[in-house]
Structure formats: C-alpha cells, structure tokens
Coordinates of C-alpha atoms in Angstrom, one line a residue:
X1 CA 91.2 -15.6 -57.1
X2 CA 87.7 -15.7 -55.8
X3 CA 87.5 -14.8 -51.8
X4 CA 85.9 -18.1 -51.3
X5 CA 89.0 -19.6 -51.9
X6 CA 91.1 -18.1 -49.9
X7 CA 92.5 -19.6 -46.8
X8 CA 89.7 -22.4 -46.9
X9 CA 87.2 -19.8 -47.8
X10 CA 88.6 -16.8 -46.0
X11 CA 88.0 -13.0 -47.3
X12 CA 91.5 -11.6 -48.7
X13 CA 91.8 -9.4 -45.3
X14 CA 92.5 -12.8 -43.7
X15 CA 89.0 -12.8 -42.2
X16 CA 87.2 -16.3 -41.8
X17 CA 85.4 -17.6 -44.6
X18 CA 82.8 -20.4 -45.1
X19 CA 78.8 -20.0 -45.2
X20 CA 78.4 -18.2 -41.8
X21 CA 81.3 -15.4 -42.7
X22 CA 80.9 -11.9 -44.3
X23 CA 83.5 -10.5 -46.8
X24 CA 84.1 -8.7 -44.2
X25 CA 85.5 -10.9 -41.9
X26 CA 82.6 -10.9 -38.8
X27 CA 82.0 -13.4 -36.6
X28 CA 79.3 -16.5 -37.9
X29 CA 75.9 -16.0 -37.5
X30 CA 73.4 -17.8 -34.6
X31 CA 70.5 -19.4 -36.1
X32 CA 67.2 -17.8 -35.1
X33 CA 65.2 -19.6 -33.0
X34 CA 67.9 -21.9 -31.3
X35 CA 67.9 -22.4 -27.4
X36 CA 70.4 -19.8 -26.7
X37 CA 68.7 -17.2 -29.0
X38 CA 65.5 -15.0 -28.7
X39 CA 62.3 -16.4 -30.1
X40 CA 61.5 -16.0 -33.7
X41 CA 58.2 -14.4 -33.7
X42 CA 57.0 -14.5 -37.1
X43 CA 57.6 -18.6 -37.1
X44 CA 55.5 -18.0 -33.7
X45 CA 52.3 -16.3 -35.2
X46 CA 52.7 -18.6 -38.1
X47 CA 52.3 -21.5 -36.6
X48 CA 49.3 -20.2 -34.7
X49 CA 47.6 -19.6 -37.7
X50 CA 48.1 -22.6 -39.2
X51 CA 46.7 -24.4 -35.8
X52 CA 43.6 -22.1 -36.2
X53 CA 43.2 -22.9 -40.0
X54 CA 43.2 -26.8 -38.6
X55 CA 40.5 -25.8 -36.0
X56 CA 38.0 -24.0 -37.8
X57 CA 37.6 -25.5 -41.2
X58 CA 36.6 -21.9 -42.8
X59 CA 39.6 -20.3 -42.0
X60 CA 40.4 -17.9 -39.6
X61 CA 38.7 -14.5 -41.4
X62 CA 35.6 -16.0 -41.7
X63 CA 34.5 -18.9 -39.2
X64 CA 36.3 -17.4 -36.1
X65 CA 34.9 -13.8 -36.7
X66 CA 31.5 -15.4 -36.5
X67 CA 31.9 -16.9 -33.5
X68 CA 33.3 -13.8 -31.8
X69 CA 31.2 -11.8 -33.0
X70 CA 27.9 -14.6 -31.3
X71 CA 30.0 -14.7 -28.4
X72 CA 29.8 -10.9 -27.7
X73 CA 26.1 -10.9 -29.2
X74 CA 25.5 -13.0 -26.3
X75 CA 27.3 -11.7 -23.8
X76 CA 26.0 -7.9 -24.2
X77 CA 22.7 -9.6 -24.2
X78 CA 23.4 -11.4 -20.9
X79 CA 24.0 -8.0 -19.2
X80 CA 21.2 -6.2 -21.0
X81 CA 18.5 -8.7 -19.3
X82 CA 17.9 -9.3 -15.6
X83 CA 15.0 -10.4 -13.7
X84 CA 13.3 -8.9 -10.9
X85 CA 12.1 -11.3 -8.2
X86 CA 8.5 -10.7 -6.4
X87 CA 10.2 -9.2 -3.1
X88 CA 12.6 -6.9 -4.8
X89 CA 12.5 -3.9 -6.7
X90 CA 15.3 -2.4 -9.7
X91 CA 16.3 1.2 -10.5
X92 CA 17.9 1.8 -14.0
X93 CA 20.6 4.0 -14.6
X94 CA 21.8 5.3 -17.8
X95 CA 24.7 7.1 -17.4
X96 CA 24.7 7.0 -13.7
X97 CA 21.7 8.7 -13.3
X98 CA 18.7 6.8 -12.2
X99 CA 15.6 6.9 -14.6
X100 CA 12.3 8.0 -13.0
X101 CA 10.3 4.1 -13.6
X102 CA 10.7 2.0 -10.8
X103 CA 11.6 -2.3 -12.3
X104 CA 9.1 -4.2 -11.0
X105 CA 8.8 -7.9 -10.5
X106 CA 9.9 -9.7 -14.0
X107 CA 12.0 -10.0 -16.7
X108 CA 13.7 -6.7 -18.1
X109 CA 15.3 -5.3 -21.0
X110 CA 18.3 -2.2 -20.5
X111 CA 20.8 -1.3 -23.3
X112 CA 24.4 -2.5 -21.0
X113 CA 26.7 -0.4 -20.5
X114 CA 24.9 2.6 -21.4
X115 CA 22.4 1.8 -18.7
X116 CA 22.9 -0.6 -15.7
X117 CA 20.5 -1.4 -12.7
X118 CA 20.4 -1.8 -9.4
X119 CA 18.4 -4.1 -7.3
X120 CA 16.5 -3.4 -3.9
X121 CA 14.9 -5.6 -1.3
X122 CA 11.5 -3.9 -0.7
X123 CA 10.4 -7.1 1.9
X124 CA 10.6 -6.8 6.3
X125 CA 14.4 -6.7 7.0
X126 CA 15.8 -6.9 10.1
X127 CA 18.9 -4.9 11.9
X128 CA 20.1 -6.6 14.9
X129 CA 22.2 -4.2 17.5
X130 CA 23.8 -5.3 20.3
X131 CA 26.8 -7.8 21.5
X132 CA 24.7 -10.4 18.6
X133 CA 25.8 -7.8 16.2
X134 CA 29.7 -7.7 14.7
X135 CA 30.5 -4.9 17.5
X136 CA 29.9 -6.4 21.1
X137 CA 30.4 -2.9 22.6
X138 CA 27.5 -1.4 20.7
X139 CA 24.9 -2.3 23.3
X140 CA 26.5 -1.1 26.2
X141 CA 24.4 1.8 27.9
X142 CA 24.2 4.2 30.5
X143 CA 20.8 4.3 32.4
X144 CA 19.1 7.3 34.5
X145 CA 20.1 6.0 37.4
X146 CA 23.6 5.4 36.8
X147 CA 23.5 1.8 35.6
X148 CA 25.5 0.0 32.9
X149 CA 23.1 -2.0 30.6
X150 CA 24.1 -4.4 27.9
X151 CA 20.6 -4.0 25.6
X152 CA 20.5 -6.3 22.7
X153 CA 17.5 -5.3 20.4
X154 CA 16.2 -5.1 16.3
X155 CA 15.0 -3.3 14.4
X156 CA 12.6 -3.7 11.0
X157 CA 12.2 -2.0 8.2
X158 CA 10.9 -1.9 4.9
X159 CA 12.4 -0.1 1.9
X160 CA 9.4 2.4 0.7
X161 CA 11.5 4.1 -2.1
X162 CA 14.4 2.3 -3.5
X163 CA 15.8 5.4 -5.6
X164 CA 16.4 7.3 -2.3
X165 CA 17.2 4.5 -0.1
X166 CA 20.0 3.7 -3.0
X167 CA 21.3 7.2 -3.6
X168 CA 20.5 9.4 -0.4
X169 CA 21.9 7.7 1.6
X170 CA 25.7 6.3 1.4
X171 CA 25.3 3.1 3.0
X172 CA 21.8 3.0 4.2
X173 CA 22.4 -0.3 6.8
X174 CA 24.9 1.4 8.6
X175 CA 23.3 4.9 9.2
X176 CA 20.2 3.1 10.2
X177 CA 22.2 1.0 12.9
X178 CA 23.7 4.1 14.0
X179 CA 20.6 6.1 14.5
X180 CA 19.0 3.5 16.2
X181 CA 21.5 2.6 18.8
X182 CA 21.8 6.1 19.3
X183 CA 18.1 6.4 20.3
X184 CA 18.2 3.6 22.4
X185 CA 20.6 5.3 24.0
X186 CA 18.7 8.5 24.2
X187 CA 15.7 6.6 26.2
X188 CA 17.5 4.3 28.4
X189 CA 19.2 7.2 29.4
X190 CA 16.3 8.9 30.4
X191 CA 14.4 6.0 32.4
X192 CA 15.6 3.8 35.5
X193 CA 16.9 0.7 34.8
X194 CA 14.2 -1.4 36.3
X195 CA 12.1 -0.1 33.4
X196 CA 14.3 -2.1 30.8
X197 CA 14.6 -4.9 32.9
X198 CA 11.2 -5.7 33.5
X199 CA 7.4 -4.8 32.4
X200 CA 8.2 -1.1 31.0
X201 CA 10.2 -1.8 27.6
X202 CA 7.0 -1.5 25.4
X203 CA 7.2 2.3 25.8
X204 CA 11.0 2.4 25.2
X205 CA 10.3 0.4 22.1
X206 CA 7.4 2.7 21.0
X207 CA 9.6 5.9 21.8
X208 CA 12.9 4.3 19.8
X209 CA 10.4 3.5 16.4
X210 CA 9.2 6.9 16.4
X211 CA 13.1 9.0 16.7
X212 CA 14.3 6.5 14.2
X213 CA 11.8 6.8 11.7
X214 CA 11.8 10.5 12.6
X215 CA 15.8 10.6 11.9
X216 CA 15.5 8.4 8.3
X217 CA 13.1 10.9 7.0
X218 CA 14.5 13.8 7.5
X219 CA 17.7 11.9 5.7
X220 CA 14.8 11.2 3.2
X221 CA 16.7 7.4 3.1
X222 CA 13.3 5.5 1.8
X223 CA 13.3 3.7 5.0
X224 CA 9.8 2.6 7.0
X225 CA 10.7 1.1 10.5
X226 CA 7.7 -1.2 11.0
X227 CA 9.1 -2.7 14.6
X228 CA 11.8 -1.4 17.7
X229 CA 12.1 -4.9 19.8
X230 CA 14.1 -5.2 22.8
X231 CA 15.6 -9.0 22.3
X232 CA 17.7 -8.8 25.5
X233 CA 18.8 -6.4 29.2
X234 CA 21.5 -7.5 30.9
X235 CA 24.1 -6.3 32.5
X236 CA 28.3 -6.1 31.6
X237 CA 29.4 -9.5 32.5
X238 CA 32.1 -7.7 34.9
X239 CA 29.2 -6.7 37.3
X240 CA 27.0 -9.6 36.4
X241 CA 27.3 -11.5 39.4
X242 CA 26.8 -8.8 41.6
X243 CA 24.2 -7.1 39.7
X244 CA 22.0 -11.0 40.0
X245 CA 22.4 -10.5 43.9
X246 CA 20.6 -7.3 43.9
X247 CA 17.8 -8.5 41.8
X248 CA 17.4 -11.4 43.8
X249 CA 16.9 -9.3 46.5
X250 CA 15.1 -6.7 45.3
X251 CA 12.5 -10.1 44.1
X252 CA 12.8 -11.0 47.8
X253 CA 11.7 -7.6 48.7
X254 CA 9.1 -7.8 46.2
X255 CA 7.8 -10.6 47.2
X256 CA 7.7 -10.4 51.3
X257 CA 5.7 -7.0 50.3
X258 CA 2.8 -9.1 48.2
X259 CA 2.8 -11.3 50.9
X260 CA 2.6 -8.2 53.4
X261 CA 0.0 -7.1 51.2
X262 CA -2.3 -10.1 51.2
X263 CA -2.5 -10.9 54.3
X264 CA -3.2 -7.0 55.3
X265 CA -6.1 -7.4 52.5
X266 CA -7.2 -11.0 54.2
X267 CA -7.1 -9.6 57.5
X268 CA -9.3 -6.6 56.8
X269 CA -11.6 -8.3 54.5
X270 CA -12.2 -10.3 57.3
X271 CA -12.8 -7.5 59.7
X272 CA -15.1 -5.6 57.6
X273 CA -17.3 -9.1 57.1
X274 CA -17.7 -8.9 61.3
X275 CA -18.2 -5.4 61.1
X276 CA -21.0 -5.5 58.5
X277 CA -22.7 -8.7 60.2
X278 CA -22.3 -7.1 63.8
X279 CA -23.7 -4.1 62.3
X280 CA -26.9 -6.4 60.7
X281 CA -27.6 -8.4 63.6
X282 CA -28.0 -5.1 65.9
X283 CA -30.5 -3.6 63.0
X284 CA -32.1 -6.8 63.6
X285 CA -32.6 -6.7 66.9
X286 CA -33.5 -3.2 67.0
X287 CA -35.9 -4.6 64.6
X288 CA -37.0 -6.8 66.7
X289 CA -36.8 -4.9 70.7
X290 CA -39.2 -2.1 68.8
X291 CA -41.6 -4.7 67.5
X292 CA -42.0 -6.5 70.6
X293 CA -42.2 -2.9 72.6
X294 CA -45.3 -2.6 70.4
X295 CA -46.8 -5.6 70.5
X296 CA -46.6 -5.1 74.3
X297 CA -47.9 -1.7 74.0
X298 CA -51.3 -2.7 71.6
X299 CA -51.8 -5.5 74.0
X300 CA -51.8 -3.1 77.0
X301 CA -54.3 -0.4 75.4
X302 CA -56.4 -3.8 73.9
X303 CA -56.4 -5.2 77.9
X304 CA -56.9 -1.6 79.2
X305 CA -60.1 -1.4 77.0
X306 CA -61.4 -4.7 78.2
X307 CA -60.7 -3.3 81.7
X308 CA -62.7 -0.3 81.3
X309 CA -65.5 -2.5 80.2
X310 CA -65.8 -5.3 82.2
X311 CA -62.9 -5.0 85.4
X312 CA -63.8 -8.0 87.7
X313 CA -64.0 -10.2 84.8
X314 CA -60.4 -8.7 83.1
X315 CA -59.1 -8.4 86.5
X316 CA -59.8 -12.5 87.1
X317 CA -58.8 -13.1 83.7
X318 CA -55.1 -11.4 84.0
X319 CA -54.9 -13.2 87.4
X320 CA -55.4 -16.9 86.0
X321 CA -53.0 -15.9 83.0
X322 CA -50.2 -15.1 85.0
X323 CA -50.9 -18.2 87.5
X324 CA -50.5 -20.1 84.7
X325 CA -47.6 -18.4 83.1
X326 CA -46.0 -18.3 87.1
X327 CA -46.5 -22.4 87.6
X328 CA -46.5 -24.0 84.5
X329 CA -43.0 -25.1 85.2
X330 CA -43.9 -26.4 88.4
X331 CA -44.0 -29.4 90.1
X332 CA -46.8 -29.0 92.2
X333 CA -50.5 -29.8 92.0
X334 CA -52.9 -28.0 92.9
X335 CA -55.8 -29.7 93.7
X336 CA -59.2 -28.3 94.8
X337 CA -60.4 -30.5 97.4
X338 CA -64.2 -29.3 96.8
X339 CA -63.6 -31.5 93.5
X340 CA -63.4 -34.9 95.3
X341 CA -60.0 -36.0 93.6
X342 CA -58.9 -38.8 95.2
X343 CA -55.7 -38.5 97.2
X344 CA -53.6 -42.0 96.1
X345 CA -53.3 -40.8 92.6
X346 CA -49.5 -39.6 91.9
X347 CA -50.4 -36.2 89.4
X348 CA -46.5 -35.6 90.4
X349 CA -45.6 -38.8 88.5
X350 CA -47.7 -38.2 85.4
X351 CA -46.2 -35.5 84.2
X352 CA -42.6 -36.4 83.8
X353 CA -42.9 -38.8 80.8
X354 CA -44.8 -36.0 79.3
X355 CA -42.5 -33.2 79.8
X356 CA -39.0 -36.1 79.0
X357 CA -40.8 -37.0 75.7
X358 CA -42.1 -33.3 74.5

C-alpha cells in the first residue's frame, strides 16, 4: 500500500501525511515569505528588477549603466573645476603636497581626488581683540602704573603668500590674535595709562604693528599687518565708576591749570606792553630833553656872537624879548604917555574877546 494512503496520507511509521509531510514524519512546512517568516530575497531582487526593466525602457545592463556612468562623468568633473574670485587666491595639492603655481583669479582645471585645492583670501582682513571679540577677558591689561585697562583694538592684514599662510602655520587667525594681544600687552605694560587713554595711542599702535609683523615672519605665516588700531580704553566695569571720578578730576585739574596758564600769559603780555611803551616814551623824551639842550645851546653861541659884535644893540634886543615873553599873559597896558594915547579908551577890555575866541 502506497504511504500516501495510509492513515489519510500518513508515512507507515505513523507520521502525518498529506502535501506538507515528509516520509519521514516531520512537522509541515511554513511558506516562504508569509508574515510570520523571514523575507524571501530572491522574490525581493526580482521584483526590483522587473521595476527597473519598467523604468528604463533599455533594460537594466544597458540604459542604467549609461546614466551612472554620466552621473559620475559629471560629478568627477564638478570637483575637478573651481573658480577663483578676483580677491582670492588657490594652492593645488596633489597628493597633499602643494604644487609650486599659485591659482589665480578664474576658472581652473585639477584632476580630483588626485589633486585638490585650497582657497585663500589675499584682500584687507581684519582681527578684532578685545571684550567685541568671542573672549571678553582678552582685553584686560595691566598698565606701568598699576592700572587695569580693558583695550579693545584690530588689527589688518593681508595674506602675501597663501602656501605659507596655509601650511606654516596651523591655524593662522588664532596665532595672529595671540601674538597681537600679547604685544599689546607688552606696550601698555610699559607706558602709563594716561597714554592709552588719551593723545599718546599712535605710538602704541605704531610699536604693536611692528612686534606683530616681526613675530609672523619669523613664523614665516605669509602674513603683512597693514594697520594696529586701538578701537576702545576703558576700564573693568568693577572699577568703572570710580575710575570716571578720577578722570573727571584729573580734567578739572587740567583745566583750572589752562586757565592758571592764561591768565599768567594775559597778565604778563600785558606787563611787557607797559614795559616796552614806558621804555619808548623815555627814549623819546631823552630824544627830545637832548634836542632842546642843543637847540638852547646853538642859540646861546648864535646870541653870544651877535653880542660880541654889536652888545648895546643885543643887549636891548634880549631885554624887549623877554619883556615880551614876561607880560604877554598880562593884563596890563603899558602905555607911553609921550605917545598921546588918549586915556578913556578901555585897551583892558579889548583884549578879552581876542584871547576867549583864539
């Protein structure tokens, strides 16, 4: 009897028969790909493929082989060109070591990966240092004379060589804004605080530029500071109160001496203008005293000449002069009565309209 029939299809061990039973006697079989079962994987990859044969109409070993193939065409070609703008620079690399030709402004060609490129900002840049920077305690300083200072300042540079600004330096920004604050640091400490606070920072600037650039070129990092500018001086907001007190009155100071000053300099001008017109006048009337002495003096010797020649005559005549010059301002009249002037006639009268209207 066949083992099909036994037992409704049972093996002759008295195992279970039917479709989904082994002569054996095991259990029935799961069908692949059910929901309690693994995933069938060949159905899986089948079906993908025949979803790709529906999407490209040349099948999958032709058509979609062509596209990948344009797709990578393009993309190897996307990283083999770049552009360099007008204020930048680019530094090739092939195989990490940079080629000696500097990129200039423009499109370029570089076989990617093989070679790869690096670009570099050759325009002004500025570093900013101080509590605008990301670190708020970096512009706190010590000055000469013992004074806290929070100093806010930049500094520019240019980028003169972009193969050793990229690759002598590890991180060129940083070591720049380290240097610099340091040499800030270095001058402030060296000068009075008055001299950041007021007319003296152009030589701390001047000073700061030169150990900066200095320090960047012995580091040989391809940097050219162009400008050191002190943005802001003030100090810790702790003492800030306190420290605006002493300004004010150092101001006050300041300005009570100016005023001290100018009116020592108005007084003294003044006193040196009397001075120099006292000391004119008295020339002048030297001037004058020694003329008049010999004026006198030539007259004397011209009347002592006359006198030797004719006396009685220069005697009379120096008589009658100083008569006149005795009683011109005289009331009286002298009248010689030999003349026959008559008496009634008031002379005493006449002669005060004269004198009232000369």
């Amino acid at each position: 009897m066949p083992w099909s029939n036994q037992n409704g299809g049972g093996g002759p061990w008295g195992g279970g028969g039917g479709n989904n039973q082994g002569p054996w006697g095991q259990g029935p079989k799961r069908p692949r790909g059910g929901r309690g079962g693994p995933p069938d994987l060949e159905d899986i990859i089948r079906r993908g493929q025949d979803q790709l044969r529906n999407i490209v109409p040349g099948g999958f070993n032709g058509g979609v082989a062509v596209i990948i193939a344009a797709v990578l065409v393009v993309f190897w070609l996307f990283q083999c060109i770049y552009i360099v703008q007008p204020d930048e620079r680019g530094v090739e690399l092939r195989f990490g070591q940079p080629k000696e030709e500097i990129s200039t402004p423009g499109l370029h060609f570089h076989f990617w990966p093989m070679e790869t490129v690096e670009i570099v900002k050759v325009t002004v840049q500025q570093q900013n240092i101080g509590s605008t920077s990301a670190s708020a305690s970096t512009g706190l300083m010590l000055s000469g004379d013992q004074n806290i200072l929070n100093v806010e300042f930049s500094v520019f540079f240019t980028v003169i060589d972009p193969k050793a600004y990229l690759f002598n330096v590890e991180n060129p920004a940083e070591t720049l804004q380290q240097v610099a604050e340091s040499a800030m640091r270095e001058i402030i400490g060296r000068r009075p605080a008055q001299d950041a606070f007021r007319n003296n920072r152009q030589p701390i600037e001047t000073e700061v530029a030169a150990i900066v650039q200095g320090t960047m070129d012995r580091y040989n990092s391809g940097i050219a500071v162009t400008a050191v500018t002190i943005q802001d001086v003030a100090p810790p907001r702790d003492v800030a109160d306190a420290f605006e007190e002493v300004q004010r009155a150092e101001q006050d100071k300041q300005r009570l001496v100016e005023e001290a000053n100018q009116y020592a300099n108005q007084k003294l001008g003044q006193a040196r203008g009397d001075a120099a017109q006292i000391r004119e006048a008295a020339a002048a009337y030297k001037d004058r005293v020694v003329k008049e002495a010999d004026g006198e003096a030539q007259r004397f010797t011209a009347i002592n000449e006359q006198y030797s020649k004719a006396p009685d005559v220069t005697r009379k005549r120096l008589f009658l002069e100083t008569m006149e010059q005795v009683l011109k301002n005289s009331k009286k009249v002298v009248i010689d009565e030999k003349q026959g002037v008559v008496p009634y006639l008031p002379l005493n009268e006449i002669g005060k309209p004269a004198r009232q209207g000369g």
